[in-house]
Coordinates of C-alpha atoms and ligand atoms in Angstrom, one line a residue:
M2 CA 22.0 18.1 7.4
V3 CA 17.9 17.3 7.2
F4 CA 15.6 19.5 4.8
E5 CA 13.9 21.9 7.1
P6 CA 11.4 23.7 4.4
K7 CA 10.3 27.4 5.1
R8 CA 6.9 26.4 3.9
V9 CA 5.2 23.3 3.2
I10 CA 2.0 22.5 0.3
F11 CA 0.3 19.9 0.7
E12 CA -2.4 18.4 -2.5
R13 CA -5.8 17.4 -0.5
E14 CA -5.2 13.9 -1.5
A15 CA -1.8 13.7 0.4
L16 CA -3.9 13.8 3.5
E17 CA -5.7 10.3 3.7
Y18 CA -2.5 8.5 3.1
P19 CA -0.4 8.1 6.4
L20 CA 2.5 9.4 5.4
G21 CA 0.2 13.0 4.5
D22 CA -1.0 13.5 7.4
R23 CA 1.8 12.2 9.5
L24 CA 4.1 15.2 8.1
L25 CA 0.9 17.7 8.1
K26 CA 0.7 17.7 11.9
Y27 CA 4.6 16.8 12.1
F28 CA 5.2 20.9 10.4
D29 CA 2.5 22.3 12.0
G30 CA 3.7 21.3 15.2
K31 CA 6.9 23.0 13.8
G32 CA 5.6 25.5 13.3
V33 CA 6.0 26.3 9.9
E34 CA 3.7 27.5 7.6
T35 CA 1.5 25.6 6.2
S36 CA -0.7 25.3 3.1
F37 CA -2.5 23.6 0.4
T38 CA -2.5 23.2 -3.6
A39 CA -5.0 21.8 -5.8
S40 CA -2.7 19.6 -7.9
H41 CA 1.5 19.3 -6.8
N42 CA 2.4 19.8 -10.6
R43 CA 0.9 23.6 -10.4
V44 CA 2.1 25.5 -7.5
T45 CA 1.7 29.4 -7.5
S46 CA 2.1 30.5 -4.0
I47 CA 5.7 30.4 -3.4
P48 CA 7.2 33.8 -3.5
G49 CA 9.9 35.4 -6.0
R50 CA 9.3 37.3 -8.6
T51 CA 12.7 37.6 -10.3
R52 CA 14.9 34.1 -10.8
P53 CA 17.5 34.1 -9.0
E54 CA 14.0 34.4 -5.9
G55 CA 11.6 32.2 -7.0
Y56 CA 14.7 29.7 -7.5
F57 CA 16.5 30.4 -4.0
E58 CA 12.3 30.2 -2.4
G59 CA 11.7 27.3 -4.5
K60 CA 14.4 25.9 -3.1
R61 CA 13.1 26.6 0.5
T62 CA 9.8 24.9 -0.3
L63 CA 8.1 21.2 0.4
V64 CA 5.6 19.5 -1.3
V65 CA 3.5 16.6 -0.7
G66 CA 2.0 14.9 -3.4
V67 CA 0.1 11.7 -4.2
R68 CA 1.9 10.1 -7.8
R69 CA -1.4 9.7 -10.0
T70 CA 0.6 8.9 -13.2
R71 CA 1.8 4.9 -12.5
N72 CA 4.8 4.8 -15.9
F73 CA 7.9 5.9 -15.2
E74 CA 10.8 7.4 -17.1
T75 CA 13.4 5.3 -18.9
C76 CA 16.4 6.1 -17.4
K77 CA 20.1 5.2 -19.5
P78 CA 22.3 4.3 -18.7
S79 CA 22.9 3.6 -15.2
A80 CA 19.9 2.0 -15.0
H81 CA 16.1 0.8 -16.8
Y82 CA 13.5 2.6 -15.1
Q83 CA 13.1 6.1 -13.0
L84 CA 12.0 5.2 -9.5
P85 CA 9.7 8.3 -9.0
L86 CA 9.8 9.6 -5.3
V87 CA 11.0 12.9 -5.0
T88 CA 12.1 15.9 -7.0
S89 CA 14.6 18.1 -6.9
C90 CA 16.6 18.7 -3.8
P91 CA 17.6 21.6 -1.0
G92 CA 21.6 22.1 -2.2
K93 CA 22.6 25.1 -4.6
C94 CA 24.7 23.2 -7.0
E95 CA 25.8 25.8 -9.8
Y96 CA 25.6 23.4 -12.6
C97 CA 22.7 21.2 -11.2
Y98 CA 20.9 20.1 -14.5
L99 CA 17.4 20.6 -12.3
L100 CA 18.2 24.2 -12.6
T101 CA 17.2 24.1 -16.2
N102 CA 14.9 21.1 -16.3
L103 CA 12.6 21.9 -12.8
G104 CA 11.3 25.7 -13.3
S105 CA 11.9 28.6 -12.2
K106 CA 11.3 27.5 -8.8
P107 CA 12.6 23.9 -8.2
Y108 CA 10.2 23.0 -4.8
V109 CA 11.8 19.4 -3.6
R110 CA 8.3 17.7 -4.1
I111 CA 7.5 14.3 -2.6
Y112 CA 5.4 11.5 -3.2
V113 CA 3.3 9.8 0.2
N114 CA 2.0 6.9 -1.9
T115 CA 5.2 5.0 -1.7
E116 CA 3.1 1.7 -1.8
E117 CA 0.8 2.8 -5.1
I118 CA 4.1 3.0 -6.6
L119 CA 5.5 -0.1 -5.7
T120 CA 3.3 -1.7 -6.8
A121 CA 3.5 -0.5 -10.0
A122 CA 7.3 -1.4 -9.5
A123 CA 6.6 -4.9 -9.3
G124 CA 4.4 -4.6 -12.6
Y125 CA 7.7 -3.8 -13.8
I126 CA 9.6 -6.2 -12.7
E127 CA 7.7 -8.9 -13.6
K128 CA 6.7 -8.0 -17.2
R129 CA 10.9 -8.1 -17.8
K130 CA 11.4 -11.5 -15.5
P131 CA 13.1 -13.5 -16.3
E132 CA 15.0 -10.4 -16.7
I133 CA 16.9 -7.9 -13.7
T134 CA 15.4 -4.7 -13.7
V135 CA 17.7 -1.4 -11.9
F136 CA 15.4 1.0 -11.1
E137 CA 17.3 4.9 -10.3
G138 CA 15.8 6.6 -7.5
A139 CA 17.9 10.2 -7.7
A140 CA 17.0 10.5 -11.4
T141 CA 15.2 14.2 -10.4
S142 CA 17.0 14.4 -7.0
D143 CA 18.7 14.6 -4.4
P144 CA 16.1 11.9 -2.0
I145 CA 18.4 12.2 1.5
P146 CA 17.8 15.5 2.9
V147 CA 14.3 14.4 3.7
E148 CA 14.6 11.1 4.3
P149 CA 14.6 11.1 8.2
Y150 CA 11.0 12.5 8.4
T151 CA 9.7 10.9 5.4
G152 CA 11.2 7.0 5.6
I153 CA 10.5 6.3 1.8
L154 CA 13.5 5.4 0.9
A155 CA 13.8 2.9 3.9
R156 CA 10.7 1.3 3.4
V157 CA 11.4 1.4 -0.9
I158 CA 15.1 0.3 0.4
G159 CA 13.2 -3.0 2.0
F160 CA 11.0 -3.7 -0.7
F161 CA 14.1 -4.1 -3.2
G162 CA 15.6 -6.5 -0.8
E163 CA 12.4 -8.7 -1.5
Q164 CA 12.9 -8.7 -4.9
E165 CA 14.8 -11.0 -6.2
L166 CA 15.1 -9.8 -9.8
A167 CA 15.0 -6.8 -9.4
R168 CA 18.1 -4.3 -8.1
F169 CA 17.3 -0.2 -7.3
R170 CA 20.0 2.5 -6.5
F171 CA 20.5 6.0 -6.0
V172 CA 23.3 8.5 -5.5
T173 CA 23.3 11.6 -3.2
K174 CA 25.6 14.3 -1.9
F175 CA 24.3 14.6 1.5
T176 CA 25.3 12.7 5.0
D177 CA 21.4 11.4 7.0
V178 CA 21.4 7.6 6.7
D179 CA 21.4 7.1 10.0
T180 CA 17.9 5.3 9.7
L181 CA 19.2 3.9 6.5
L182 CA 21.6 1.8 8.2
P183 CA 19.5 -1.0 9.2
V184 CA 17.5 -2.0 6.4
S185 CA 17.3 -5.8 5.1
H186 CA 18.7 -4.5 1.5
N187 CA 20.1 -8.2 0.7
G188 CA 23.0 -6.3 -1.6
H189 CA 20.2 -5.0 -3.3
T190 CA 20.1 -1.6 -2.9
R191 CA 23.9 0.4 -4.4
F192 CA 24.0 3.4 -2.4
R193 CA 26.2 5.9 -3.9
F194 CA 28.0 9.3 -3.4
S195 CA 28.7 12.0 -5.8
I196 CA 32.0 13.4 -4.3
N197 CA 34.3 16.1 -5.9
T198 CA 37.5 17.9 -4.7
G199 CA 37.2 20.2 -1.6
E200 CA 38.3 22.8 -4.4
V201 CA 34.6 21.8 -5.9
I202 CA 32.7 21.8 -3.6
R203 CA 33.5 24.8 -1.9
R204 CA 33.3 27.0 -5.0
Y205 CA 30.3 24.6 -6.7
E206 CA 28.2 22.6 -4.6
H207 CA 26.6 25.6 -2.2
A208 CA 23.7 24.1 0.6
T209 CA 25.6 20.4 0.6
P210 CA 28.2 18.5 3.1
T211 CA 31.8 18.8 2.5
L212 CA 33.6 16.0 1.6
A213 CA 35.3 14.5 5.0
E214 CA 30.9 14.5 5.5
R215 CA 30.0 12.2 2.8
L216 CA 33.1 10.3 3.0
A217 CA 32.6 9.3 7.1
A218 CA 28.7 8.9 5.7
A219 CA 30.9 6.0 2.8
K220 CA 31.8 4.5 5.6
K221 CA 28.7 4.3 7.4
V222 CA 27.1 2.4 4.3
A223 CA 30.4 0.2 3.3
R224 CA 30.1 -1.0 7.0
A225 CA 26.2 -1.5 6.6
D226 CA 27.2 -4.2 3.4
Y227 CA 25.6 -2.1 1.1
P228 CA 27.0 -1.8 -2.4
L229 CA 28.7 1.2 -2.8
G230 CA 29.5 3.6 -5.6
F231 CA 31.0 7.1 -6.5
L232 CA 29.9 9.4 -9.3
V233 CA 32.7 12.3 -9.3
A234 CA 30.5 14.7 -11.5
P235 CA 31.1 17.0 -13.0
I236 CA 34.6 16.4 -13.4
I237 CA 36.3 19.7 -14.1
A238 CA 38.9 20.7 -15.5
E239 CA 40.8 23.3 -14.9
E240 CA 44.5 23.8 -13.6
G241 CA 45.6 21.8 -11.4
W242 CA 42.5 19.4 -12.2
K243 CA 45.2 15.7 -11.9
E244 CA 47.2 17.0 -8.0
S245 CA 43.3 17.5 -7.2
Y246 CA 41.6 14.3 -8.6
R247 CA 44.4 12.3 -7.5
D248 CA 43.6 13.5 -3.7
L249 CA 40.1 13.0 -4.4
F250 CA 40.9 8.7 -4.9
K251 CA 43.8 9.0 -1.7
S252 CA 40.9 10.6 0.7
V253 CA 38.1 8.4 -0.5
A254 CA 40.7 5.0 -0.2
A255 CA 41.9 6.6 3.1
D256 CA 38.4 7.1 4.3
L257 CA 37.4 3.4 3.2
G258 CA 40.5 1.5 3.7
G259 CA 39.4 -2.8 2.7
N260 CA 35.9 -1.3 3.7
A261 CA 34.1 -1.6 0.3
A262 CA 34.2 -5.1 -0.7
D263 CA 31.7 -3.9 -3.8
L264 CA 32.7 -1.0 -5.3
T265 CA 32.3 1.2 -8.6
F266 CA 32.6 4.5 -9.9
E267 CA 31.4 6.5 -12.0
F268 CA 32.6 9.4 -14.3
I269 CA 30.8 12.3 -16.1
T270 CA 32.3 15.2 -16.9
H271 CA 31.4 18.9 -17.0
R272 CA 29.6 20.4 -20.3
F273 CA 26.3 22.5 -20.7
T274 CA 24.0 23.2 -23.3
K275 CA 23.1 26.7 -24.5
R276 CA 20.1 27.4 -22.1
A277 CA 21.7 26.1 -19.2
K278 CA 24.2 28.3 -19.1
N279 CA 21.7 31.4 -19.4
T280 CA 19.8 30.0 -16.7
I281 CA 23.3 29.5 -14.9
L282 CA 24.3 33.5 -15.4
E283 CA 20.8 34.4 -14.8
V284 CA 20.4 32.4 -11.3
F285 CA 24.5 32.8 -10.3
P286 CA 25.4 36.1 -12.1
N287 CA 29.2 35.5 -10.3
T288 CA 29.8 32.0 -10.7
G289 CA 32.8 31.1 -11.8
L290 CA 32.7 27.6 -13.9
D291 CA 33.8 28.0 -17.2
L292 CA 31.4 28.1 -19.7
E293 CA 33.2 29.6 -22.6
E294 CA 31.8 28.0 -25.6
K295 CA 35.1 28.2 -27.4
S296 CA 37.7 26.3 -25.2
R297 CA 34.5 23.5 -25.8
T298 CA 33.4 20.9 -28.7
F299 CA 29.3 21.1 -29.7
K300 CA 27.8 17.7 -29.7
F301 CA 24.7 17.2 -30.5
G302 CA 22.7 15.4 -28.2
Q303 CA 19.8 12.8 -28.8
F304 CA 17.2 15.3 -27.9
G305 CA 17.5 17.5 -30.4
Y306 CA 19.9 20.2 -28.7
G307 CA 23.3 19.6 -28.2
K308 CA 26.0 20.9 -25.4
Y309 CA 29.9 21.7 -24.9
V310 CA 31.8 18.7 -24.4
Y311 CA 36.2 19.3 -23.1
P312 CA 37.5 19.2 -26.3
K313 CA 38.5 15.3 -27.7
E314 CA 42.2 15.5 -26.4
L315 CA 41.1 16.5 -23.1
F316 CA 38.4 14.4 -22.7
N317 CA 40.6 11.8 -23.3
E318 CA 43.4 12.9 -21.4
V319 CA 41.1 12.3 -18.2
K320 CA 39.6 9.5 -19.1
D321 CA 42.6 7.4 -19.0
Y322 CA 43.8 9.1 -15.9
F323 CA 40.7 8.9 -14.3
H324 CA 41.3 5.3 -15.0
S325 CA 44.0 5.1 -14.2
Q326 CA 44.0 6.2 -10.5
A327 CA 40.7 4.1 -10.1
Q328 CA 42.8 1.2 -11.0
E329 CA 45.7 2.5 -9.0
F330 CA 43.1 2.7 -6.2
F331 CA 40.8 0.7 -6.5
P332 CA 42.2 -3.0 -8.8
E333 CA 38.5 -4.5 -7.6
A334 CA 36.3 -1.5 -9.0
K335 CA 35.1 -1.5 -11.4
V336 CA 34.0 2.2 -13.3
E337 CA 30.7 1.8 -14.6
Y338 CA 30.7 4.5 -17.4
F339 CA 32.9 7.6 -18.1
V340 CA 30.8 10.4 -20.0
Ligands
SF4_31 FE1 21.5 19.5 -8.3 FE2 22.3 17.3 -6.6 FE3 23.1 19.8 -5.9 FE4 21.0 18.8 -5.5 S1 22.8 17.9 -4.3 S2 21.3 20.8 -6.6 S3 20.3 17.2 -6.7 S4 23.8 18.9 -8.7

């Protein structure tokens, strides 16, 4: 499921980098519509008058730019810093938090100045030494769908393979991992897959690979000796959730067999803000997601806006259940967090 954009928009400066130049030739050669923009932050030529039109057209647009700022955002709780490589993704998950964070036309954006970004990363590593610095490569994106033609992740994984005092991690729902299998990762990159029950994937994670496809990719990654992780997010506690999530753990165990020596889990329960709810209802008016405030507890967030989470009793029940399943099927694995 490689991303095949309908249009590709370049910053002119991107063509001064080998990757930018190569991508222009590649997409021109494939007959894909290409054009230029003055800034990768302000792209005005994507069509779509209504919010849903803008969303779907944005998701079919690739923007190729140069990242100018050398400052990285922090990234708690999974890492120290975000590594800015790619923004957005061609998936169309109804609950995706990027829906509210990337504006009304969430185009996929890549940066071609990977070497400059890695030089900035080296500066952060230097500042924190002798502590280890952890970078997250998927804070605002799924970086895999563009990887087969950019090679950005392969380069980044190779870079971190050589860093004694840094680690890299990213998460994906996509499966085009073959080009990453031979990279010398040196155990410094944790490759995580976002998984969910077959029903959640079918109902809410449009334009993404099936569970079986994700697990097949995870198996390849484990065989290539990458530290492996699974992220279950969002955990949706709708009718029959215990059986469905137990089946999920069973499928992972059956898929991996004894193939994952260094395995982690991250668990995030479903939550939404008022703003996210409004956006979801605009883009997916027929959504089946439970967005009923009455069945939730309101919790103030760190940025001044609140979110609706599962009530304490249900939250604790889900938490205990997930810990017990992880323990039963993967007694050696580490649960990094449950929120
Ligand atoms: Fe969002 Fe991830 Fe789904 Fe892409 S795959 S739409 S980044 S949740």
